[in-house]
PDB file of C-alpha atoms in Angstrom:
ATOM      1  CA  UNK A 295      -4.048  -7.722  -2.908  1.00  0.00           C
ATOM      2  CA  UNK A 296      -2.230 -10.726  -4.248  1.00  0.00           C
ATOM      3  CA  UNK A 297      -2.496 -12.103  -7.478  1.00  0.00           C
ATOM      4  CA  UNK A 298      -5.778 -11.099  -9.432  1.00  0.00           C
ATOM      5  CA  UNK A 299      -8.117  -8.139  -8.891  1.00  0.00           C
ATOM      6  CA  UNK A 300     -11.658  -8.993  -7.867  1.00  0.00           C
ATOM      7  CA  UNK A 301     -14.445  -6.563  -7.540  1.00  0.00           C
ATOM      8  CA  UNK A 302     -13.270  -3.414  -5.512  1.00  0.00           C
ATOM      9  CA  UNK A 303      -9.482  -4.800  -4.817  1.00  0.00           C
ATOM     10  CA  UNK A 304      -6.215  -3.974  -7.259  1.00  0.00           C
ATOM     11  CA  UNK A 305      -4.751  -7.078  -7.946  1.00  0.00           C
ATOM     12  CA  UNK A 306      -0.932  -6.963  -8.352  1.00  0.00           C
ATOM     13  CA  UNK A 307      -0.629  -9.181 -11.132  1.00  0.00           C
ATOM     14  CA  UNK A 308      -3.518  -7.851 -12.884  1.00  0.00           C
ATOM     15  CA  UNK A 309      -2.461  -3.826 -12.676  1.00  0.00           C
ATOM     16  CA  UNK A 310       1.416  -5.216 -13.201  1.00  0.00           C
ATOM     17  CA  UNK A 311      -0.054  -7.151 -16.134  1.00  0.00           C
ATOM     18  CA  UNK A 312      -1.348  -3.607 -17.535  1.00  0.00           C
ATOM     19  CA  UNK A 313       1.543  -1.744 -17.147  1.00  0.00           C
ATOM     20  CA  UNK A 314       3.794  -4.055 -18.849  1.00  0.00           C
ATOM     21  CA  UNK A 315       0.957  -4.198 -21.966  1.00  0.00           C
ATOM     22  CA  UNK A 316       1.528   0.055 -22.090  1.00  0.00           C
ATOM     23  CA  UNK A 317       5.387  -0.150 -21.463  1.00  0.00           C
ATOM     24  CA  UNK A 318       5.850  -2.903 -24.444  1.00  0.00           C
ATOM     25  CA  UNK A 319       2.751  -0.303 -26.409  1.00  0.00           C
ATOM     26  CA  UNK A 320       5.135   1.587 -28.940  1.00  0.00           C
ATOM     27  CA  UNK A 321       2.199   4.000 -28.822  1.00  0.00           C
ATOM     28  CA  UNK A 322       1.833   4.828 -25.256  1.00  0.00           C
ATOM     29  CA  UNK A 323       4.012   7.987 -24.590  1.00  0.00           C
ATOM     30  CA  UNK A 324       3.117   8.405 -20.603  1.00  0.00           C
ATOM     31  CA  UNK A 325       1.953   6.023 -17.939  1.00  0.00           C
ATOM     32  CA  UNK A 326      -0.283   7.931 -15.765  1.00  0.00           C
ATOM     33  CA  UNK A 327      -1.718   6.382 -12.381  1.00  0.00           C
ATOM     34  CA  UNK A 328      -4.433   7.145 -10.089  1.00  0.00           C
ATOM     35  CA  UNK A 329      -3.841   6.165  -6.702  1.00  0.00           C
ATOM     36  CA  UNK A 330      -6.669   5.909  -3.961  1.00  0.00           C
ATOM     37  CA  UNK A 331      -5.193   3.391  -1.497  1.00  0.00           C
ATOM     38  CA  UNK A 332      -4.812   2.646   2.401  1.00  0.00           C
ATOM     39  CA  UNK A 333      -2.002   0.178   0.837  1.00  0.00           C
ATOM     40  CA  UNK A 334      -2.504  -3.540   1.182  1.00  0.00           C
ATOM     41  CA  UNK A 335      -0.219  -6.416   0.420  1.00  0.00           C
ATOM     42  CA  UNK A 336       3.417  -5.636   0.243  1.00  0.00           C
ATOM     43  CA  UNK A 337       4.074  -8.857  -1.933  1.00  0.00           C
ATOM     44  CA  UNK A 338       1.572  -6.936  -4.909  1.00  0.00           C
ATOM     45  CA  UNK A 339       2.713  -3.277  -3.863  1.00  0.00           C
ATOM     46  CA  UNK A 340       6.268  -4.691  -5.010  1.00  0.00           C
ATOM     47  CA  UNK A 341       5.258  -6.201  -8.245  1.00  0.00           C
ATOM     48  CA  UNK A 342       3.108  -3.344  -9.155  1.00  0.00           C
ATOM     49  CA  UNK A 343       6.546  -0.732  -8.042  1.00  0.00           C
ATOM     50  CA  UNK A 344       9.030  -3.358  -9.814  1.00  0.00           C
ATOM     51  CA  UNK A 345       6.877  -2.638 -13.333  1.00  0.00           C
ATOM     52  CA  UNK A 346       6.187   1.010 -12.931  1.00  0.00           C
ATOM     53  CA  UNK A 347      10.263   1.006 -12.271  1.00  0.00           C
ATOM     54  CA  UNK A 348      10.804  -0.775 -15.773  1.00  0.00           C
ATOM     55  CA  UNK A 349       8.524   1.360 -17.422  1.00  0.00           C
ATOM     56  CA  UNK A 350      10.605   4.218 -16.355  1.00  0.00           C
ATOM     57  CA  UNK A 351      13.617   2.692 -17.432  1.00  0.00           C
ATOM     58  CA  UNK A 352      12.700   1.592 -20.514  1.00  0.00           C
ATOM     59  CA  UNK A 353      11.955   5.532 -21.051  1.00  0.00           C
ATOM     60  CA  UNK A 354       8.361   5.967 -20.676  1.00  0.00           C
ATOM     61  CA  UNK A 355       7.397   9.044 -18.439  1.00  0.00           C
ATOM     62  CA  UNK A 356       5.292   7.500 -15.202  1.00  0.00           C
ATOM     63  CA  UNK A 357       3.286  10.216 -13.573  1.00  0.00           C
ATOM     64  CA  UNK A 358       1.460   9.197 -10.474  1.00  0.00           C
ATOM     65  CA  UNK A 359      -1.486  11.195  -9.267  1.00  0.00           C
ATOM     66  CA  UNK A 360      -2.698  10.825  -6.049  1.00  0.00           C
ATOM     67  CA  UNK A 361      -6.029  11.241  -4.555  1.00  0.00           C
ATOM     68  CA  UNK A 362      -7.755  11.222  -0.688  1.00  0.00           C
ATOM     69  CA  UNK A 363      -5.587   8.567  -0.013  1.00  0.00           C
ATOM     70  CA  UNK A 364      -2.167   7.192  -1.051  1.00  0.00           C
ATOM     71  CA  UNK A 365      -0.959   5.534   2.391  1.00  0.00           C
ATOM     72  CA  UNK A 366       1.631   2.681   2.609  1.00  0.00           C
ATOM     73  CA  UNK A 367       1.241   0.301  -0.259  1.00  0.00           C
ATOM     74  CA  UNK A 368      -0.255   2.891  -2.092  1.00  0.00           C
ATOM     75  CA  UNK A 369       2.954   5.158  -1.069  1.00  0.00           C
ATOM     76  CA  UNK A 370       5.441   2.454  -1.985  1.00  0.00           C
ATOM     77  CA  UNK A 371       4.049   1.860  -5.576  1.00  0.00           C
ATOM     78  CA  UNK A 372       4.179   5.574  -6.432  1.00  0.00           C
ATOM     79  CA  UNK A 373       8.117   5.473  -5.813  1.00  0.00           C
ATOM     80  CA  UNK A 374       9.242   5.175  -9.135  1.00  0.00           C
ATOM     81  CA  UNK A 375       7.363   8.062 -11.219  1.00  0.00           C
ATOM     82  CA  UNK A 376       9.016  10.684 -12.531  1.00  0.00           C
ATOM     83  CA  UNK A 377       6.513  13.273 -11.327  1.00  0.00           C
ATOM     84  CA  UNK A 378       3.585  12.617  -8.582  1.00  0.00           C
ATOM     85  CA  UNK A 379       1.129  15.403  -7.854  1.00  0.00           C
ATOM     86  CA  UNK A 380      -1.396  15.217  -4.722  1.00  0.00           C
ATOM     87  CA  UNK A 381      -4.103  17.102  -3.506  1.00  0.00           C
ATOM     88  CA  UNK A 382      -4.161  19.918  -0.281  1.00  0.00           C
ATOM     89  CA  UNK A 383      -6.008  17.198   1.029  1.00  0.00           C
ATOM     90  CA  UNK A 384      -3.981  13.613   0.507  1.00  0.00           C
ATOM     91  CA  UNK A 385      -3.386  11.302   3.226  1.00  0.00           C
ATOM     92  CA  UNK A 386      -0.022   9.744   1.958  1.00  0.00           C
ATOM     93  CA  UNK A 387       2.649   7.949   4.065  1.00  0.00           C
ATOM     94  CA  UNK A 388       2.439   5.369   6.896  1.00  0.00           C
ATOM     95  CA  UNK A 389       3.286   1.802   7.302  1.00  0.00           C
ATOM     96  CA  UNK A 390       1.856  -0.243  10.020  1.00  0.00           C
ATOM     97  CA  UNK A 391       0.927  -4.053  11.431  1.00  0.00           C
ATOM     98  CA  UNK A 392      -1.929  -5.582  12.900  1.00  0.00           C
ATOM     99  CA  UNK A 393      -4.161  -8.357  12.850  1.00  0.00           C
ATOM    100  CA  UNK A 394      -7.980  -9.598  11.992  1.00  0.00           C
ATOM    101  CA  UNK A 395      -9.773 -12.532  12.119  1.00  0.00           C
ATOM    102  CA  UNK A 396     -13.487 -12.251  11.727  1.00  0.00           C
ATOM    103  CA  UNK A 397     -15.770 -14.179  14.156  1.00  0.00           C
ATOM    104  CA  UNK A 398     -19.580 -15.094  13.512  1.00  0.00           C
ATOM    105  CA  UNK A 399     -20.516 -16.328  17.186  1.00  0.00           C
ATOM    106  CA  UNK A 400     -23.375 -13.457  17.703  1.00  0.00           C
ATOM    107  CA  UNK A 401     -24.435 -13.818  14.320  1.00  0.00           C
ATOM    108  CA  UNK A 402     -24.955 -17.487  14.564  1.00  0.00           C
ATOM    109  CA  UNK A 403     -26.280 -17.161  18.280  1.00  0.00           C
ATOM    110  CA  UNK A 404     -28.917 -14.086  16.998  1.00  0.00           C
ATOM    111  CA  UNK A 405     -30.341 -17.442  14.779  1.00  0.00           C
ATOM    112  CA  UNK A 406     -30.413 -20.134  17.910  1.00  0.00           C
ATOM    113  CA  UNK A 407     -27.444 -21.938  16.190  1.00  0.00           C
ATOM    114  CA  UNK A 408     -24.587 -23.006  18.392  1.00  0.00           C
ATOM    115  CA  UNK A 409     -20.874 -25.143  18.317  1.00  0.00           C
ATOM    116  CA  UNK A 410     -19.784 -27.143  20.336  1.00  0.00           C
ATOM    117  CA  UNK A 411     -17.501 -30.133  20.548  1.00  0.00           C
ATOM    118  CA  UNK A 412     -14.290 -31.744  21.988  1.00  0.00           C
ATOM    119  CA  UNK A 413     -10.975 -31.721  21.314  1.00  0.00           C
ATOM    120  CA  UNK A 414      -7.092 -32.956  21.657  1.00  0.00           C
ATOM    121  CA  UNK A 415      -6.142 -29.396  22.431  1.00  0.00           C
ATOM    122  CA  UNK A 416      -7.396 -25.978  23.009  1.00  0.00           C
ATOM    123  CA  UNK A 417      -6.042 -24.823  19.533  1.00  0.00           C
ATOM    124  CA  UNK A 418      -7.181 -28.191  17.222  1.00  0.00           C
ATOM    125  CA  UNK A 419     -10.973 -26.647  16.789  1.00  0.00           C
ATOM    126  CA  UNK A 420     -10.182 -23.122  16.322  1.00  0.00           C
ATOM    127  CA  UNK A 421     -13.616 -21.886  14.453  1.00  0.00           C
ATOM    128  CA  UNK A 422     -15.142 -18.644  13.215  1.00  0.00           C
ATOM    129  CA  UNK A 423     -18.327 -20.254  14.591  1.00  0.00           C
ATOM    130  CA  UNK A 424     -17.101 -19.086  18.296  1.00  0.00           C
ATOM    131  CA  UNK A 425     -15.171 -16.400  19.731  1.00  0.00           C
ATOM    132  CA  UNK A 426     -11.121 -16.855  19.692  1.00  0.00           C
ATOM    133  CA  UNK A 427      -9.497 -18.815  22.541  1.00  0.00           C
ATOM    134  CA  UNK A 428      -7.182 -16.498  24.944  1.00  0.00           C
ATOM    135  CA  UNK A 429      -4.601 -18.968  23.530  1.00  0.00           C
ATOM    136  CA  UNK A 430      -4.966 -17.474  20.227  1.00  0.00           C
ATOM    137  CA  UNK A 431      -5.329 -14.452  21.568  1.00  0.00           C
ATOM    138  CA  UNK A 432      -2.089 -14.257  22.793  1.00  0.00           C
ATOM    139  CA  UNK A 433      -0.538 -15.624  19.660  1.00  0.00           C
ATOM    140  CA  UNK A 434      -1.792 -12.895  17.256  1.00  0.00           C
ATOM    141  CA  UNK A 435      -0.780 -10.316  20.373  1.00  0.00           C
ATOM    142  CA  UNK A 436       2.819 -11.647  20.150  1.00  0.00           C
ATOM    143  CA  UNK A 437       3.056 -11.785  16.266  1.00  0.00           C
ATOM    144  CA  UNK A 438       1.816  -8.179  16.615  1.00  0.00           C
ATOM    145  CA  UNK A 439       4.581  -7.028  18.991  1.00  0.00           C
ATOM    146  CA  UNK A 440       7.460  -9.072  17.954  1.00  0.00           C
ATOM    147  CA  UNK A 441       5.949  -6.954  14.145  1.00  0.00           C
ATOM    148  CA  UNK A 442       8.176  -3.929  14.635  1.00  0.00           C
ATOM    149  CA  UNK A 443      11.101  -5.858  13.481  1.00  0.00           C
ATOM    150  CA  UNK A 444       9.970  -6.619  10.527  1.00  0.00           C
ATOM    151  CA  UNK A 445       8.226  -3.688   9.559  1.00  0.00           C
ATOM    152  CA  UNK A 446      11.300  -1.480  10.720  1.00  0.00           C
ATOM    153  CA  UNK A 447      13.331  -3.452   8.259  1.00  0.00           C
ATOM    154  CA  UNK A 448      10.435  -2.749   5.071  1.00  0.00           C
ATOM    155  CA  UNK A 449      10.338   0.995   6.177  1.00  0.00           C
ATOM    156  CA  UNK A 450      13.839   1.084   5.981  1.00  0.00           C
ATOM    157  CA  UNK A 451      14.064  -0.481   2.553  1.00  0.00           C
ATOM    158  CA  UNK A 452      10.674   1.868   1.380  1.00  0.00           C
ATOM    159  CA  UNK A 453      12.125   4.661   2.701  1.00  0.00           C
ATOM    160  CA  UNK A 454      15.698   3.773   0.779  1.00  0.00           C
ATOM    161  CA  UNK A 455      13.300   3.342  -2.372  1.00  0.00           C
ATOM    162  CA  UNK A 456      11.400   6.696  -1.943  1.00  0.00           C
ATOM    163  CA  UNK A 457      15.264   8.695  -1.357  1.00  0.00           C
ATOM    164  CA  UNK A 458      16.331   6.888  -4.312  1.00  0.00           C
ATOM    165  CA  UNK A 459      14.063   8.948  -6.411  1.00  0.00           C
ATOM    166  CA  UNK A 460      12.883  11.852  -3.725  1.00  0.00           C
ATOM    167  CA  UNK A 461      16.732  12.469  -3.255  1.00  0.00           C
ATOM    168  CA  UNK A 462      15.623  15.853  -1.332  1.00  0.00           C
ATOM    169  CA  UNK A 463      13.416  13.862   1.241  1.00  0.00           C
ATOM    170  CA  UNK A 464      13.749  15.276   4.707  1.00  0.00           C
ATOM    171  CA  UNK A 465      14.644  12.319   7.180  1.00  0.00           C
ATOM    172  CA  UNK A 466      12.292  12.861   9.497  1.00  0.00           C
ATOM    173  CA  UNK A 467       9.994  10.246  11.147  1.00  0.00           C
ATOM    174  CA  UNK A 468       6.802  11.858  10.389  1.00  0.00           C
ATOM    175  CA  UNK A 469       7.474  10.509   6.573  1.00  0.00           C
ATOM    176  CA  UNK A 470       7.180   7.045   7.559  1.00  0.00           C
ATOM    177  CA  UNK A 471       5.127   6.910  11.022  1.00  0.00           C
ATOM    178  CA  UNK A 472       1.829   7.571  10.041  1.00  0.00           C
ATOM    179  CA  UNK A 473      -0.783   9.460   7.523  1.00  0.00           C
ATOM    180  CA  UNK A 474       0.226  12.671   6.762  1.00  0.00           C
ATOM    181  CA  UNK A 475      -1.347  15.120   5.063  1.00  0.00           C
ATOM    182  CA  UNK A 476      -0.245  17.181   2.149  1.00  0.00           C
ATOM    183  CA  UNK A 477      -0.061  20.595   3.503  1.00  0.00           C
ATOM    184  CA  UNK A 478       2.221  19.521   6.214  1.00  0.00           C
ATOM    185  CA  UNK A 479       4.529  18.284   3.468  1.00  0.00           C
ATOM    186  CA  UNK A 480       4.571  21.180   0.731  1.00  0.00           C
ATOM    187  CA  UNK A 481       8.451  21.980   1.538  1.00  0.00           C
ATOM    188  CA  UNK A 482       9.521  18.174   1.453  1.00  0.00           C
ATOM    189  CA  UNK A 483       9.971  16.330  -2.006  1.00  0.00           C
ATOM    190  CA  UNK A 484       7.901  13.082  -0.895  1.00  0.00           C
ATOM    191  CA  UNK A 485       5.685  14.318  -4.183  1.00  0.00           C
ATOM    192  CA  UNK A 486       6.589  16.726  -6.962  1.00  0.00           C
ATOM    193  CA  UNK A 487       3.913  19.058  -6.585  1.00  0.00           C
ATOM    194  CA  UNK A 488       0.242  19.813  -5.190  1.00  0.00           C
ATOM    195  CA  UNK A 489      -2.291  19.318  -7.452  1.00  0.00           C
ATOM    196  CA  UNK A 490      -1.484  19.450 -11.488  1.00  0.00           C
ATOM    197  CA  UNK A 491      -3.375  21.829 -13.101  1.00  0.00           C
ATOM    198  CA  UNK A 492      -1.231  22.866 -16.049  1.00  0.00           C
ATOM    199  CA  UNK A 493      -0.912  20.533 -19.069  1.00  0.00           C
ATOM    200  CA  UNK A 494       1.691  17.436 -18.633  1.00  0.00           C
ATOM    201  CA  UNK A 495       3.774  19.524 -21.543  1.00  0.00           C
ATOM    202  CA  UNK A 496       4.116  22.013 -19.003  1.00  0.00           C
ATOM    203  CA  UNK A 497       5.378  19.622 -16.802  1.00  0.00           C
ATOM    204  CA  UNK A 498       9.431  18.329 -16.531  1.00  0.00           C
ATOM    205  CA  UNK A 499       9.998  14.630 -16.624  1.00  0.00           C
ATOM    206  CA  UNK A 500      13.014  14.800 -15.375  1.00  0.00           C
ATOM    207  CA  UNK A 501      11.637  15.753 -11.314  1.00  0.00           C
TER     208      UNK A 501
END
């Protein structure tokens, strides 16, 4: 998510914040993340990426280690490391769209309380109280279709990020069309190896 983390969400300031405190720590050799992500914003996924990048550059070793999950955002921050391991079992990949907008109408109604009320137009007293007008409706439906665009262009631009440092990537569109999991990817180079169980010395930094 944006800005801060709050209980149960990675904030990208806050995790960019904490990887700029061990890249400017003379006595942190290696930056090692765990990822467990569906992904999120992109806005955080690039500030958290951006800092991992610098951290590489400015010649610490980033090792990313992924666990059930490392979809989209979670994907698109792991880009920069120098090594990233993943389990048989990792759901990695995938960049999608859609749209949410919690109502409470049953909830409320469940309690006897009800809203009502007039307005200039169908869309001035859009509430959570009641269910979403078909006007709405067809608003979010449209932002959702007229989506691909845009997240054709970022897929494009993650997928030029991940070749920039996965330079034997196989262009193929099960990398960026969905969850995949690891075994189906053991001959590609979207991660540097399944599961790490030697020692990091064992390990190049150079992958």
């Amino acid at each position: 998510m944006d800005g801060e983390e709050t209980q149960g969400n990675v904030g990208g300031d806050t995790t960019a914040a904490q990887i700029r405190d061990a890249r400017l720590d003379p006595k942190v050799k290696a930056i090692v993340l765990r990822v467990n992500s569906p992904g999120g914003s992109v806005t955080a996924s690039e500030v958290i990426r951006a800092e991992l990048a610098a951290a590489r550059a400015a010649g610490k070793p980033v090792v990313v280690s992924m666990g059930g999950m490392a979809a989209s955002g979670g994907y698109w921050i792991s880009t920069p490391a120098n090594y990233i391991v993943a389990n048989p079992s990792t759901l990695t990949g995938s960049i999608g769209i859609f749209g949410v907008i919690t109502t409470v109408e049953n909830s409320l109604d469940s309690i006897g309380v009800h809203t009502d009320g007039v307005s200039t137009s169908p869309l001035a007293d859009v509430s959570i109280t009641r269910a979403l007008p078909p006007e709405v409706q067809q608003m979010m439906q449209l932002s959702i279709e007229n989506g691909p665009a845009r997240i054709n262009a970022l897929s494009r631009w993650l997928l030029m990020r991940v070749i920039q440092r996965r330079s034997r990537l196989i262009k193929s569109p099960r990398a960026t069309s969905g969850p995949v999991r690891m075994q189906k990817l053991t001959g590609w180079s979207i991660v540097s190896g399944i599961s790490m169980m030697r020692s990091p010395k064992q390990q190049s930094w150079q992958k």
